[in-house]
Tab-separated table of C-alpha atoms in Angstrom:
chain	number	residue	atom	x	y	z
A	4	UNK	CA	4.935	2.825	-14.739
A	5	UNK	CA	4.918	-0.373	-16.001
A	6	UNK	CA	7.777	-2.941	-17.354
A	7	UNK	CA	8.464	-3.467	-20.862
A	8	UNK	CA	6.696	-6.242	-22.631
A	9	UNK	CA	10.000	-7.523	-24.097
A	10	UNK	CA	11.867	-7.461	-20.932
A	11	UNK	CA	9.073	-9.306	-19.066
A	12	UNK	CA	8.956	-12.101	-22.040
A	13	UNK	CA	12.903	-12.579	-21.178
A	14	UNK	CA	12.582	-12.650	-17.891
A	15	UNK	CA	9.621	-15.261	-18.161
A	16	UNK	CA	11.905	-17.367	-20.068
A	17	UNK	CA	14.609	-17.453	-17.542
A	18	UNK	CA	12.063	-18.642	-14.831
A	19	UNK	CA	10.692	-21.500	-17.137
A	20	UNK	CA	7.183	-19.601	-17.869
A	21	UNK	CA	5.611	-20.126	-21.091
A	22	UNK	CA	5.816	-17.268	-23.668
A	23	UNK	CA	2.174	-17.490	-25.536
A	24	UNK	CA	-0.476	-15.375	-23.506
A	25	UNK	CA	-2.752	-18.243	-23.099
A	26	UNK	CA	-0.627	-20.581	-21.127
A	27	UNK	CA	1.327	-17.724	-19.409
A	28	UNK	CA	-2.310	-16.508	-18.184
A	29	UNK	CA	-3.140	-19.772	-17.065
A	30	UNK	CA	-0.027	-20.249	-15.319
A	31	UNK	CA	0.229	-16.938	-13.323
A	32	UNK	CA	-3.658	-17.032	-12.600
A	33	UNK	CA	-4.283	-13.677	-14.494
A	34	UNK	CA	-7.261	-13.100	-16.958
A	35	UNK	CA	-5.832	-13.980	-20.351
A	36	UNK	CA	-7.316	-10.962	-22.121
A	37	UNK	CA	-5.392	-8.875	-19.700
A	38	UNK	CA	-2.148	-10.464	-20.224
A	39	UNK	CA	-2.673	-10.309	-24.058
A	40	UNK	CA	-3.653	-6.947	-24.031
A	41	UNK	CA	-0.620	-6.004	-21.905
A	42	UNK	CA	1.487	-7.596	-24.092
A	43	UNK	CA	0.600	-6.383	-27.417
A	44	UNK	CA	0.511	-2.916	-25.858
A	45	UNK	CA	4.118	-3.583	-25.088
A	46	UNK	CA	4.130	-2.362	-21.309
A	47	UNK	CA	3.339	-5.296	-18.935
A	48	UNK	CA	1.969	-4.215	-15.587
A	49	UNK	CA	3.668	-4.571	-11.847
A	50	UNK	CA	0.496	-6.816	-10.852
A	51	UNK	CA	1.171	-9.156	-13.657
A	52	UNK	CA	5.426	-9.394	-12.832
A	53	UNK	CA	4.275	-10.114	-9.134
A	54	UNK	CA	1.656	-12.967	-10.168
A	55	UNK	CA	4.375	-14.449	-12.273
A	56	UNK	CA	6.904	-13.955	-9.735
A	57	UNK	CA	4.610	-15.586	-6.986
A	58	UNK	CA	3.744	-18.329	-9.369
A	59	UNK	CA	7.090	-19.733	-9.569
A	60	UNK	CA	8.225	-18.786	-6.432
A	61	UNK	CA	10.201	-16.034	-7.037
A	62	UNK	CA	10.288	-13.183	-4.717
A	63	UNK	CA	7.749	-9.876	-6.020
A	64	UNK	CA	10.650	-7.563	-5.183
A	65	UNK	CA	13.675	-9.664	-6.779
A	66	UNK	CA	11.609	-10.135	-9.819
A	67	UNK	CA	10.531	-6.244	-10.093
A	68	UNK	CA	14.144	-5.508	-9.497
A	69	UNK	CA	15.097	-7.081	-12.652
A	70	UNK	CA	13.627	-4.402	-14.660
A	71	UNK	CA	14.794	-0.990	-15.492
A	72	UNK	CA	12.354	0.736	-13.819
A	73	UNK	CA	12.575	-0.950	-10.717
A	74	UNK	CA	16.478	-1.814	-10.778
A	75	UNK	CA	16.865	-0.073	-7.041
A	76	UNK	CA	14.174	-1.892	-5.410
A	77	UNK	CA	15.682	-4.759	-3.905
A	78	UNK	CA	19.301	-2.977	-3.175
A	79	UNK	CA	17.174	-0.184	-1.465
A	80	UNK	CA	15.100	-2.532	0.641
A	81	UNK	CA	15.458	-2.012	4.105
A	82	UNK	CA	13.186	-2.720	7.460
A	83	UNK	CA	10.330	-0.453	7.992
A	84	UNK	CA	10.649	2.638	10.449
A	85	UNK	CA	8.615	2.609	13.706
A	86	UNK	CA	6.328	5.335	12.446
A	87	UNK	CA	5.867	3.117	9.098
A	88	UNK	CA	4.375	0.246	11.207
A	89	UNK	CA	2.368	2.350	13.339
A	90	UNK	CA	0.836	3.872	10.095
A	91	UNK	CA	-0.588	0.650	9.387
A	92	UNK	CA	-2.483	0.018	12.455
A	93	UNK	CA	-5.725	0.618	12.464
A	94	UNK	CA	-8.428	2.022	14.618
A	95	UNK	CA	-9.783	-1.607	15.466
A	96	UNK	CA	-6.252	-2.745	16.225
A	97	UNK	CA	-5.151	0.171	18.517
A	98	UNK	CA	-8.793	-0.068	20.369
A	99	UNK	CA	-8.388	-3.556	21.010
A	100	UNK	CA	-5.069	-3.126	22.611
A	101	UNK	CA	-6.776	-0.055	24.613
A	102	UNK	CA	-9.426	-2.573	25.999
A	103	UNK	CA	-6.816	-4.975	27.136
A	104	UNK	CA	-5.166	-2.609	29.142
A	105	UNK	CA	-8.173	-1.332	30.800
A	106	UNK	CA	-9.785	-4.813	31.482
A	107	UNK	CA	-7.300	-7.537	30.767
A	108	UNK	CA	-9.899	-10.533	30.434
A	109	UNK	CA	-12.275	-8.353	28.278
A	110	UNK	CA	-9.576	-7.390	25.794
A	111	UNK	CA	-7.566	-11.216	26.010
A	112	UNK	CA	-11.103	-12.328	25.019
A	113	UNK	CA	-11.352	-10.117	21.955
A	114	UNK	CA	-7.716	-10.378	21.115
A	115	UNK	CA	-8.160	-13.957	21.104
A	116	UNK	CA	-10.301	-13.673	17.987
A	117	UNK	CA	-8.841	-10.643	16.723
A	118	UNK	CA	-7.124	-10.480	12.811
A	119	UNK	CA	-4.610	-7.724	11.859
A	120	UNK	CA	-5.958	-6.241	8.687
A	121	UNK	CA	-3.215	-6.055	5.892
A	122	UNK	CA	-2.905	-2.943	3.405
A	123	UNK	CA	-4.570	-2.000	1.503
A	124	UNK	CA	-6.312	-0.392	3.962
A	125	UNK	CA	-8.927	2.250	4.433
A	126	UNK	CA	-6.847	5.701	4.876
A	127	UNK	CA	-3.859	3.709	5.064
A	128	UNK	CA	-1.962	5.502	2.531
A	129	UNK	CA	-2.658	8.654	3.526
A	130	UNK	CA	-1.477	7.418	7.521
A	131	UNK	CA	1.697	6.213	5.938
A	132	UNK	CA	2.622	9.439	3.901
A	133	UNK	CA	1.932	11.680	6.898
A	134	UNK	CA	4.092	9.379	8.582
A	135	UNK	CA	7.142	9.338	6.938
A	136	UNK	CA	6.618	12.950	5.660
A	137	UNK	CA	10.187	14.578	5.707
A	138	UNK	CA	8.355	18.283	5.339
A	139	UNK	CA	6.401	19.030	2.067
A	140	UNK	CA	6.482	15.570	0.586
A	141	UNK	CA	3.169	15.699	-0.940
A	142	UNK	CA	4.638	19.162	-2.627
A	143	UNK	CA	7.883	17.199	-3.658
A	144	UNK	CA	5.970	14.212	-5.037
A	145	UNK	CA	3.922	16.234	-7.172
A	146	UNK	CA	6.521	18.222	-8.615
A	147	UNK	CA	8.655	15.181	-9.543
A	148	UNK	CA	5.508	13.396	-10.907
A	149	UNK	CA	4.887	16.126	-12.969
A	150	UNK	CA	1.128	16.187	-11.602
A	151	UNK	CA	-0.758	18.604	-9.983
A	152	UNK	CA	-0.946	18.607	-6.212
A	153	UNK	CA	-4.810	18.465	-6.133
A	154	UNK	CA	-4.870	15.346	-8.212
A	155	UNK	CA	-2.154	13.913	-5.976
A	156	UNK	CA	-4.235	14.394	-3.089
A	157	UNK	CA	-7.124	12.783	-4.812
A	158	UNK	CA	-5.654	10.096	-5.138
A	159	UNK	CA	-4.112	9.805	-1.544
A	160	UNK	CA	-7.638	10.220	-0.154
A	161	UNK	CA	-8.755	7.888	-2.507
A	162	UNK	CA	-6.092	5.212	-1.439
A	163	UNK	CA	-5.226	4.508	-4.624
A	164	UNK	CA	-1.375	5.682	-5.998
A	165	UNK	CA	0.445	4.026	-8.815
A	166	UNK	CA	3.390	1.772	-7.935
A	167	UNK	CA	6.119	3.499	-9.208
A	168	UNK	CA	4.483	6.871	-7.311
A	169	UNK	CA	4.699	4.920	-4.223
A	170	UNK	CA	8.352	3.844	-4.602
A	171	UNK	CA	9.011	7.722	-5.393
A	172	UNK	CA	7.071	8.598	-2.455
A	173	UNK	CA	9.479	6.363	-0.386
A	174	UNK	CA	12.549	7.626	-2.035
A	175	UNK	CA	11.389	11.204	-0.821
A	176	UNK	CA	10.891	9.926	2.654
A	177	UNK	CA	14.464	7.811	2.742
A	178	UNK	CA	12.738	4.897	3.725
A	179	UNK	CA	12.653	1.533	2.215
A	180	UNK	CA	11.731	1.461	-1.279
A	181	UNK	CA	9.260	-1.411	-1.076
A	182	UNK	CA	7.436	0.245	1.968
A	183	UNK	CA	5.109	2.317	-0.324
A	184	UNK	CA	4.072	-0.893	-2.376
A	185	UNK	CA	3.240	-2.508	0.781
A	186	UNK	CA	1.298	-0.021	1.862
A	187	UNK	CA	-0.379	0.177	-1.217
A	188	UNK	CA	-1.141	-3.601	-1.660
A	189	UNK	CA	0.801	-4.185	-4.446
A	190	UNK	CA	2.768	-6.795	-2.536
A	191	UNK	CA	2.514	-8.029	0.925
A	192	UNK	CA	4.199	-6.858	4.114
A	193	UNK	CA	6.258	-9.694	4.261
A	194	UNK	CA	7.431	-9.135	0.753
A	195	UNK	CA	8.524	-5.995	1.288
A	196	UNK	CA	10.674	-7.071	4.315
A	197	UNK	CA	8.606	-6.398	7.345
A	198	UNK	CA	9.126	-8.644	10.263
A	199	UNK	CA	6.007	-10.818	11.462
A	200	UNK	CA	4.301	-9.275	14.246
A	201	UNK	CA	5.545	-6.069	13.813
A	202	UNK	CA	2.791	-4.071	14.179
A	203	UNK	CA	1.697	-6.372	17.204
A	204	UNK	CA	4.865	-5.655	18.909
A	205	UNK	CA	4.736	-1.753	18.413
A	206	UNK	CA	1.399	-1.225	19.641
A	207	UNK	CA	2.131	-3.366	22.932
A	208	UNK	CA	5.278	-1.313	23.462
A	209	UNK	CA	3.569	1.837	23.161
A	210	UNK	CA	3.075	4.188	26.384
A	211	UNK	CA	-0.584	5.041	27.466
A	212	UNK	CA	-0.268	8.289	26.255
A	213	UNK	CA	0.958	7.522	22.960
A	214	UNK	CA	-1.806	4.398	22.687
A	215	UNK	CA	-4.164	6.932	23.588
A	216	UNK	CA	-2.770	9.400	20.828
A	217	UNK	CA	-3.090	6.674	18.281
A	218	UNK	CA	-6.419	5.758	18.826
A	219	UNK	CA	-7.723	9.680	18.802
A	220	UNK	CA	-5.801	10.013	15.592
A	221	UNK	CA	-7.900	6.831	14.187
A	222	UNK	CA	-11.080	8.245	15.253
A	223	UNK	CA	-10.524	11.451	13.652
A	224	UNK	CA	-9.985	9.897	10.613
A	225	UNK	CA	-12.616	7.743	10.438
A	226	UNK	CA	-14.782	11.019	11.477
A	227	UNK	CA	-13.378	12.782	8.473
A	228	UNK	CA	-14.167	9.555	6.476
A	229	UNK	CA	-17.768	9.656	7.500
A	230	UNK	CA	-18.455	13.231	7.045
A	231	UNK	CA	-17.243	13.045	3.695
A	232	UNK	CA	-19.096	9.758	2.736
A	233	UNK	CA	-22.435	11.737	4.319
A	234	UNK	CA	-21.720	14.615	2.097
A	235	UNK	CA	-21.210	12.227	-1.235
A	236	UNK	CA	-24.572	10.896	-0.321
A	237	UNK	CA	-26.645	14.118	0.074
A	238	UNK	CA	-25.264	15.302	-2.655
A	239	UNK	CA	-25.854	11.879	-4.641
A	240	UNK	CA	-29.609	12.598	-3.245
A	241	UNK	CA	-29.592	16.153	-4.289
A	242	UNK	CA	-28.637	15.567	-7.939
A	243	UNK	CA	-31.497	12.715	-7.957
A	244	UNK	CA	-34.390	14.766	-6.728
A	245	UNK	CA	-33.078	17.633	-9.319
A	246	UNK	CA	-33.095	15.290	-11.996
A	247	UNK	CA	-36.854	13.886	-11.140
């Protein structure tokens, strides 16, 4: 999904952005060819709208809500659920907290140089969908989007979903419509309404059992990814050897 070029041009004029493709591209820091092609096709992608909003100091969620395709976005923006926050805690994040609890001096030394990894994270889309799943979210989402479940699963595994699809997943999960966009890296966590330090607060307040479960889940996901990569590499070598 994208927004109508005519509507985008009108919105751009209301925030004093130039209408021409070249000056507009320069003003928002996007490649001129990209901007020109989208304007000519009559559809402007969300990334361009967001870049334009940031360039003029407008909140991306507010900007997107100006268009019919996303008119509910700002209105349905809510604080993230605790499970959503934890879904964006990586193996490194959780492991550092575990080290800190086992050895304060060692853990604090690592924590001092630790930087929280913002989305999009490897496997972050799957962990979010699993966290907010009210039951059969993949099936329901595939039906609403009119795509085959295997194709949807492939998108989730590849950690790539269209912005509109991310919003629809959040709608099915009955959570903030901005959460999926944040998890997908379309907007930042802060732009989606996540409080500063939300992940740090959530992890430090986990019980030891819950923290161990989180680390175990992230390790299992990392193992699946490693096995998938190894299988793909082996298949690539087999094809190369076959072709000579």
